[in-house]
């Protein structure tokens, strides 16, 4: 048994730094562009509610309903403006950066 105090996993500070850096880089200019194409479509579908998204909407749209369902819930947290709707993708991409980092650590078995 070690005398060292229990701490977070040794990779946690690296992962937190990667998450914050990715979030900052992804967030730069996030709401600068006005609504267009897919963002406007997401805005419209999040207005229709979960019943529509998982019911009739699932039959109409080729994309799986999970993203629109998450976006509708996220809209309640971050708002329905350009920044609010796009921030879900920004957070998801920052989390993906951590997954890539962790995968590299596992596959390469060294500091990545």
Tab-separated table of C-alpha atoms in Angstrom, residues 42-92:
chain	number	residue	atom	x	y	z
A	42	UNK	CA	-32.261	22.108	-36.170
A	43	UNK	CA	-33.874	25.250	-34.742
A	44	UNK	CA	-37.177	24.408	-36.433
A	45	UNK	CA	-37.177	20.774	-35.311
A	46	UNK	CA	-36.342	21.646	-31.713
A	47	UNK	CA	-39.470	23.820	-31.691
A	48	UNK	CA	-41.696	20.833	-32.515
A	49	UNK	CA	-41.054	18.860	-29.330
A	50	UNK	CA	-39.935	15.365	-28.391
A	51	UNK	CA	-43.186	13.660	-29.421
A	52	UNK	CA	-42.782	14.880	-32.984
A	53	UNK	CA	-39.034	14.212	-33.105
A	54	UNK	CA	-39.438	10.565	-32.014
A	55	UNK	CA	-42.753	10.020	-33.812
A	56	UNK	CA	-43.624	11.510	-37.171
A	57	UNK	CA	-40.295	13.332	-37.455
A	58	UNK	CA	-38.364	10.072	-37.187
A	59	UNK	CA	-40.257	8.824	-40.224
A	60	UNK	CA	-39.737	12.026	-42.240
A	61	UNK	CA	-36.059	12.700	-41.555
A	62	UNK	CA	-33.163	10.486	-42.698
A	63	UNK	CA	-30.992	11.469	-39.722
A	64	UNK	CA	-31.562	9.607	-36.456
A	65	UNK	CA	-33.669	11.564	-33.939
A	66	UNK	CA	-31.174	11.477	-31.060
A	67	UNK	CA	-29.337	14.647	-32.138
A	68	UNK	CA	-32.554	16.638	-32.490
A	69	UNK	CA	-33.756	15.298	-29.148
A	70	UNK	CA	-30.511	16.322	-27.440
A	71	UNK	CA	-30.600	19.698	-29.214
A	72	UNK	CA	-34.141	20.319	-27.950
A	73	UNK	CA	-33.050	19.577	-24.376
A	74	UNK	CA	-29.837	21.614	-24.823
A	75	UNK	CA	-31.884	24.527	-26.099
A	76	UNK	CA	-33.481	24.745	-22.658
A	77	UNK	CA	-30.025	25.088	-21.114
A	78	UNK	CA	-28.122	27.227	-23.624
A	79	UNK	CA	-30.932	29.029	-25.436
A	80	UNK	CA	-32.235	28.927	-28.983
A	81	UNK	CA	-30.025	31.567	-30.574
A	82	UNK	CA	-27.117	30.866	-32.917
A	83	UNK	CA	-24.602	30.447	-30.113
A	84	UNK	CA	-26.902	28.297	-27.999
A	85	UNK	CA	-27.739	25.811	-30.733
A	86	UNK	CA	-24.179	25.559	-32.019
A	87	UNK	CA	-22.691	25.162	-28.542
A	88	UNK	CA	-24.009	21.576	-28.318
A	89	UNK	CA	-21.787	20.597	-31.236
A	90	UNK	CA	-18.885	22.552	-29.728
A	91	UNK	CA	-19.146	20.665	-26.433
A	92	UNK	CA	-19.532	17.343	-28.264
